[in-house]
């Protein structure tokens, strides 16, 4: 089943609980939270205290996408705050295997993220230990950017690898997911669809979430 993961990056930060409720009513089943440190990416967002507050606003899995350096230092704080899934960038982790183990040891689902310019073949050895692989379809740092088409090949490759290796990781895609791009990522094999601007950027998040999810389900052959 494909799932929609609304990204709160484009939500109204003064009304996060209401925004999440609306996206949830529209069919969102995972809440994607972008954590940026101003070093790994050229933007700053939020950290564990906000995750802790969001934990009270929803029962849905909190999918924390860490765009930070020194992720190991902050993993205990995210666990304490109530994060469920934690993804770290291949490009930001010097000891990726250690970091993924640390996330699992803290009772959270570990995941790895690749930037558009990173080959997914580099991930082969850690695929058995991840809950999902997150393919960035824009360069991380900002919402509302345009989808980069060559990232579809990464999704296809991860889909093939999953079958070849007999693994069960999920394939998440993040960046530029909108009504005009969602079908192609689903057809390529993605099953966790992050959308920020398309859900929260134009008002009516419930309606926009519902429309996006419907388009994804049609592309997946789950509904007519
Ligand atoms: C970008 C973030 C995304 C962002 C996607 O660095 O990782 O999660 O919210 O935003 P849209 O859907 O607006 O491209
Ligand atoms: Zn993200």
CSV table of C-alpha atoms and ligand atoms in Angstrom, one decimal:
chain,number,residue,atom,x,y,z
A,1,UNK,CA,0.0,0.0,0.0
A,2,UNK,CA,1.2,3.5,-0.8
A,3,UNK,CA,1.2,6.0,2.0
A,4,UNK,CA,1.3,9.7,2.1
A,5,UNK,CA,3.7,11.4,4.6
A,6,UNK,CA,2.8,15.1,4.8
A,7,UNK,CA,5.9,17.2,5.5
A,8,UNK,CA,5.2,20.0,8.0
A,9,UNK,CA,8.0,22.1,6.6
A,10,UNK,CA,5.4,24.0,4.5
A,11,UNK,CA,2.8,24.1,7.3
A,12,UNK,CA,1.9,27.1,9.4
A,13,UNK,CA,4.2,26.6,12.4
A,14,UNK,CA,1.9,28.6,14.7
A,15,UNK,CA,-0.9,26.0,14.2
A,16,UNK,CA,1.0,22.8,13.7
A,17,UNK,CA,-1.5,20.6,15.6
A,18,UNK,CA,-4.4,21.7,13.5
A,19,UNK,CA,-2.4,21.4,10.3
A,20,UNK,CA,-1.4,17.8,11.1
A,21,UNK,CA,-5.0,17.0,12.0
A,22,UNK,CA,-6.2,18.3,8.6
A,23,UNK,CA,-3.5,16.3,6.7
A,24,UNK,CA,-4.5,13.2,8.7
A,25,UNK,CA,-8.2,13.6,7.8
A,26,UNK,CA,-7.1,13.8,4.2
A,27,UNK,CA,-5.4,10.4,4.5
A,28,UNK,CA,-1.9,11.2,5.6
A,29,UNK,CA,-0.6,8.2,7.7
A,30,UNK,CA,2.9,9.3,8.5
A,31,UNK,CA,4.1,12.8,9.7
A,32,UNK,CA,7.4,13.8,8.0
A,33,UNK,CA,9.4,16.2,10.1
A,34,UNK,CA,12.5,18.0,8.6
A,35,UNK,CA,15.3,18.6,11.0
A,36,UNK,CA,17.9,21.1,9.6
A,37,UNK,CA,21.0,22.4,11.4
A,38,UNK,CA,22.3,25.2,9.1
A,39,UNK,CA,25.5,23.2,8.5
A,40,UNK,CA,24.6,20.1,6.5
A,41,UNK,CA,21.9,22.1,4.7
A,42,UNK,CA,21.6,25.9,4.3
A,43,UNK,CA,18.5,26.2,6.5
A,44,UNK,CA,17.5,25.8,10.1
A,45,UNK,CA,14.2,24.3,11.3
A,46,UNK,CA,13.4,22.6,14.6
A,47,UNK,CA,14.6,20.0,17.0
A,48,UNK,CA,13.6,17.6,19.7
A,49,UNK,CA,11.4,20.0,21.8
A,50,UNK,CA,9.1,20.5,18.8
A,51,UNK,CA,9.0,16.8,18.1
A,52,UNK,CA,8.0,16.3,21.8
A,53,UNK,CA,5.1,18.6,21.4
A,54,UNK,CA,4.0,17.0,18.1
A,55,UNK,CA,4.0,13.7,19.8
A,56,UNK,CA,1.0,14.9,21.8
A,57,UNK,CA,-0.8,16.1,18.7
A,58,UNK,CA,-0.9,12.8,16.8
A,59,UNK,CA,-0.6,9.1,17.1
A,60,UNK,CA,0.8,8.7,13.6
A,61,UNK,CA,4.4,7.6,13.2
A,62,UNK,CA,6.7,10.7,13.4
A,63,UNK,CA,9.2,10.3,10.5
A,64,UNK,CA,12.2,12.5,11.5
A,65,UNK,CA,14.4,13.3,8.5
A,66,UNK,CA,17.7,14.5,10.0
A,67,UNK,CA,19.6,16.9,7.8
A,68,UNK,CA,22.3,17.5,10.4
A,69,UNK,CA,25.9,16.8,11.2
A,70,UNK,CA,26.8,14.8,14.3
A,71,UNK,CA,23.5,12.9,14.2
A,72,UNK,CA,24.8,10.5,16.9
A,73,UNK,CA,24.8,13.2,19.5
A,74,UNK,CA,21.1,13.9,19.0
A,75,UNK,CA,19.6,10.4,18.6
A,76,UNK,CA,18.9,9.9,22.3
A,77,UNK,CA,17.0,13.2,22.4
A,78,UNK,CA,14.9,12.3,19.4
A,79,UNK,CA,14.1,9.0,21.1
A,80,UNK,CA,13.1,10.7,24.3
A,81,UNK,CA,10.9,13.2,22.3
A,82,UNK,CA,8.9,10.3,20.8
A,83,UNK,CA,10.3,10.0,17.3
A,84,UNK,CA,9.4,6.7,15.6
A,85,UNK,CA,11.4,6.7,12.4
A,86,UNK,CA,14.8,8.4,12.1
A,87,UNK,CA,16.6,8.8,8.8
A,88,UNK,CA,20.1,10.0,8.4
A,89,UNK,CA,22.0,11.1,5.3
A,90,UNK,CA,24.6,8.9,3.7
A,91,UNK,CA,26.5,12.2,2.9
A,92,UNK,CA,26.4,13.4,6.6
A,93,UNK,CA,27.4,10.2,8.4
A,94,UNK,CA,31.1,9.2,8.7
A,95,UNK,CA,30.2,5.9,10.3
A,96,UNK,CA,26.8,5.2,8.8
A,97,UNK,CA,26.5,1.6,10.1
A,98,UNK,CA,27.2,2.8,13.7
A,99,UNK,CA,24.6,5.5,13.4
A,100,UNK,CA,21.9,3.2,12.1
A,101,UNK,CA,22.7,0.8,14.9
A,102,UNK,CA,22.4,3.6,17.4
A,103,UNK,CA,19.0,4.5,16.1
A,104,UNK,CA,17.7,0.9,16.4
A,105,UNK,CA,19.2,0.6,19.9
A,106,UNK,CA,17.1,3.6,20.9
A,107,UNK,CA,14.0,1.7,19.9
A,108,UNK,CA,13.4,3.7,16.6
A,109,UNK,CA,13.2,2.5,13.0
A,110,UNK,CA,16.5,3.4,11.2
A,111,UNK,CA,16.5,4.7,7.7
A,112,UNK,CA,19.1,6.1,5.2
A,113,UNK,CA,18.7,9.1,2.9
A,114,UNK,CA,20.5,9.8,-0.4
A,115,UNK,CA,20.9,13.1,-2.1
A,116,UNK,CA,20.2,13.4,-5.8
A,117,UNK,CA,23.9,13.0,-6.7
A,118,UNK,CA,24.6,9.9,-4.5
A,119,UNK,CA,24.4,6.5,-6.1
A,120,UNK,CA,22.1,4.0,-4.4
A,121,UNK,CA,24.6,1.1,-5.0
A,122,UNK,CA,26.6,2.6,-2.2
A,123,UNK,CA,23.9,1.6,0.2
A,124,UNK,CA,23.8,-2.2,-0.6
A,125,UNK,CA,25.6,-3.3,2.6
A,126,UNK,CA,23.3,-1.4,5.0
A,127,UNK,CA,20.0,-2.2,3.2
A,128,UNK,CA,19.3,-5.2,5.4
A,129,UNK,CA,19.2,-3.0,8.5
A,130,UNK,CA,17.0,-0.2,7.3
A,131,UNK,CA,13.2,0.3,7.7
A,132,UNK,CA,13.2,2.5,4.6
A,133,UNK,CA,15.5,4.3,2.1
A,134,UNK,CA,14.6,7.9,1.5
A,135,UNK,CA,15.5,9.2,-2.0
A,136,UNK,CA,15.8,12.9,-2.2
A,137,UNK,CA,14.2,14.1,-5.4
A,138,UNK,CA,15.4,17.7,-4.7
A,139,UNK,CA,18.6,18.9,-3.0
A,140,UNK,CA,17.6,19.1,0.7
A,141,UNK,CA,17.1,22.3,2.6
A,142,UNK,CA,13.9,23.9,1.3
A,143,UNK,CA,10.3,23.0,0.5
A,144,UNK,CA,8.7,24.0,-2.8
A,145,UNK,CA,11.5,23.0,-5.1
A,146,UNK,CA,11.1,21.3,-8.5
A,147,UNK,CA,11.3,17.5,-8.8
A,148,UNK,CA,14.6,16.3,-10.3
A,149,UNK,CA,13.6,13.6,-12.9
A,150,UNK,CA,16.8,11.5,-12.9
A,151,UNK,CA,16.1,10.5,-9.3
A,152,UNK,CA,13.4,8.2,-10.7
A,153,UNK,CA,16.3,5.8,-11.7
A,154,UNK,CA,17.3,5.6,-8.1
A,155,UNK,CA,13.8,4.6,-7.1
A,156,UNK,CA,13.8,1.9,-9.8
A,157,UNK,CA,17.2,0.6,-8.7
A,158,UNK,CA,16.1,0.4,-5.1
A,159,UNK,CA,12.9,-1.5,-6.2
A,160,UNK,CA,15.0,-4.0,-8.2
A,161,UNK,CA,17.5,-4.4,-5.3
A,162,UNK,CA,14.8,-5.1,-2.9
A,163,UNK,CA,13.6,-8.0,-5.0
A,164,UNK,CA,17.1,-9.2,-5.9
A,165,UNK,CA,18.2,-9.2,-2.2
A,166,UNK,CA,14.9,-10.5,-0.8
A,167,UNK,CA,14.5,-7.5,1.6
A,168,UNK,CA,11.5,-5.6,2.9
A,169,UNK,CA,12.7,-2.0,3.2
A,170,UNK,CA,10.3,0.7,2.0
A,171,UNK,CA,11.1,3.3,-0.6
A,172,UNK,CA,10.3,6.9,0.4
A,173,UNK,CA,10.7,9.9,-1.9
A,174,UNK,CA,10.9,13.5,-0.8
A,175,UNK,CA,10.9,16.7,-2.8
A,176,UNK,CA,8.7,18.2,-5.5
A,177,UNK,CA,6.0,15.6,-5.1
A,178,UNK,CA,2.8,17.1,-6.5
A,179,UNK,CA,-0.2,16.1,-8.6
A,180,UNK,CA,2.0,16.2,-11.7
A,181,UNK,CA,4.9,14.1,-10.4
A,182,UNK,CA,3.3,11.6,-8.0
A,183,UNK,CA,2.3,9.0,-10.5
A,184,UNK,CA,5.8,8.6,-12.0
A,185,UNK,CA,7.4,8.0,-8.5
A,186,UNK,CA,4.8,5.4,-7.6
A,187,UNK,CA,5.2,3.7,-11.0
A,188,UNK,CA,9.0,3.7,-10.4
A,189,UNK,CA,8.4,1.8,-7.1
A,190,UNK,CA,8.1,4.4,-4.3
A,191,UNK,CA,5.6,3.6,-1.6
A,192,UNK,CA,6.1,6.3,1.0
A,193,UNK,CA,5.4,9.7,-0.5
A,194,UNK,CA,6.5,12.9,1.3
A,195,UNK,CA,4.7,16.1,0.3
A,196,UNK,CA,5.1,19.5,1.9
A,197,UNK,CA,4.2,22.3,-0.4
A,198,UNK,CA,1.6,20.3,-2.3
A,199,UNK,CA,-0.2,19.6,1.0
A,200,UNK,CA,0.3,22.7,3.1
A,201,UNK,CA,1.4,25.4,0.6
A,202,UNK,CA,-1.9,26.5,-0.8
A,203,UNK,CA,-4.4,26.2,2.1
A,204,UNK,CA,-7.0,23.3,2.3
A,205,UNK,CA,-4.4,20.6,3.4
A,206,UNK,CA,-7.1,18.0,3.9
A,207,UNK,CA,-8.4,18.4,0.4
A,208,UNK,CA,-4.9,18.5,-1.1
A,209,UNK,CA,-3.7,15.4,0.9
A,210,UNK,CA,-6.8,13.5,-0.2
A,211,UNK,CA,-6.2,14.3,-3.9
A,212,UNK,CA,-2.5,13.4,-3.8
A,213,UNK,CA,-3.1,10.1,-2.1
A,214,UNK,CA,-5.9,9.3,-4.5
A,215,UNK,CA,-3.6,10.0,-7.5
A,216,UNK,CA,-0.9,7.8,-5.9
A,217,UNK,CA,-3.3,4.9,-5.3
A,218,UNK,CA,-4.5,5.1,-8.9
A,219,UNK,CA,-0.9,5.0,-10.1
A,220,UNK,CA,-0.3,2.0,-7.8
A,221,UNK,CA,-3.3,0.2,-9.1
A,222,UNK,CA,-4.9,0.1,-5.7
A,223,UNK,CA,-8.0,2.0,-6.9
A,224,UNK,CA,-9.6,2.6,-10.3
B,1,LIG,C1,13.5,19.3,1.8
B,1,LIG,C2,12.7,18.4,2.8
B,1,LIG,C3,11.3,18.0,2.3
B,1,LIG,C4,10.4,19.1,2.0
B,1,LIG,C5,9.7,18.7,0.7
B,1,LIG,O1,14.8,19.4,2.3
B,1,LIG,O2,13.4,17.3,3.1
B,1,LIG,O3,10.7,17.1,3.2
B,1,LIG,O4,9.4,19.4,2.9
B,1,LIG,O5,9.0,19.7,0.3
B,1,LIG,P1,8.2,19.8,-1.0
B,1,LIG,O6,7.2,18.7,-0.9
B,1,LIG,O7,7.6,21.1,-0.8
B,1,LIG,O8,9.1,19.7,-2.1
B,2,LIG,ZN1,12.3,15.7,4.3
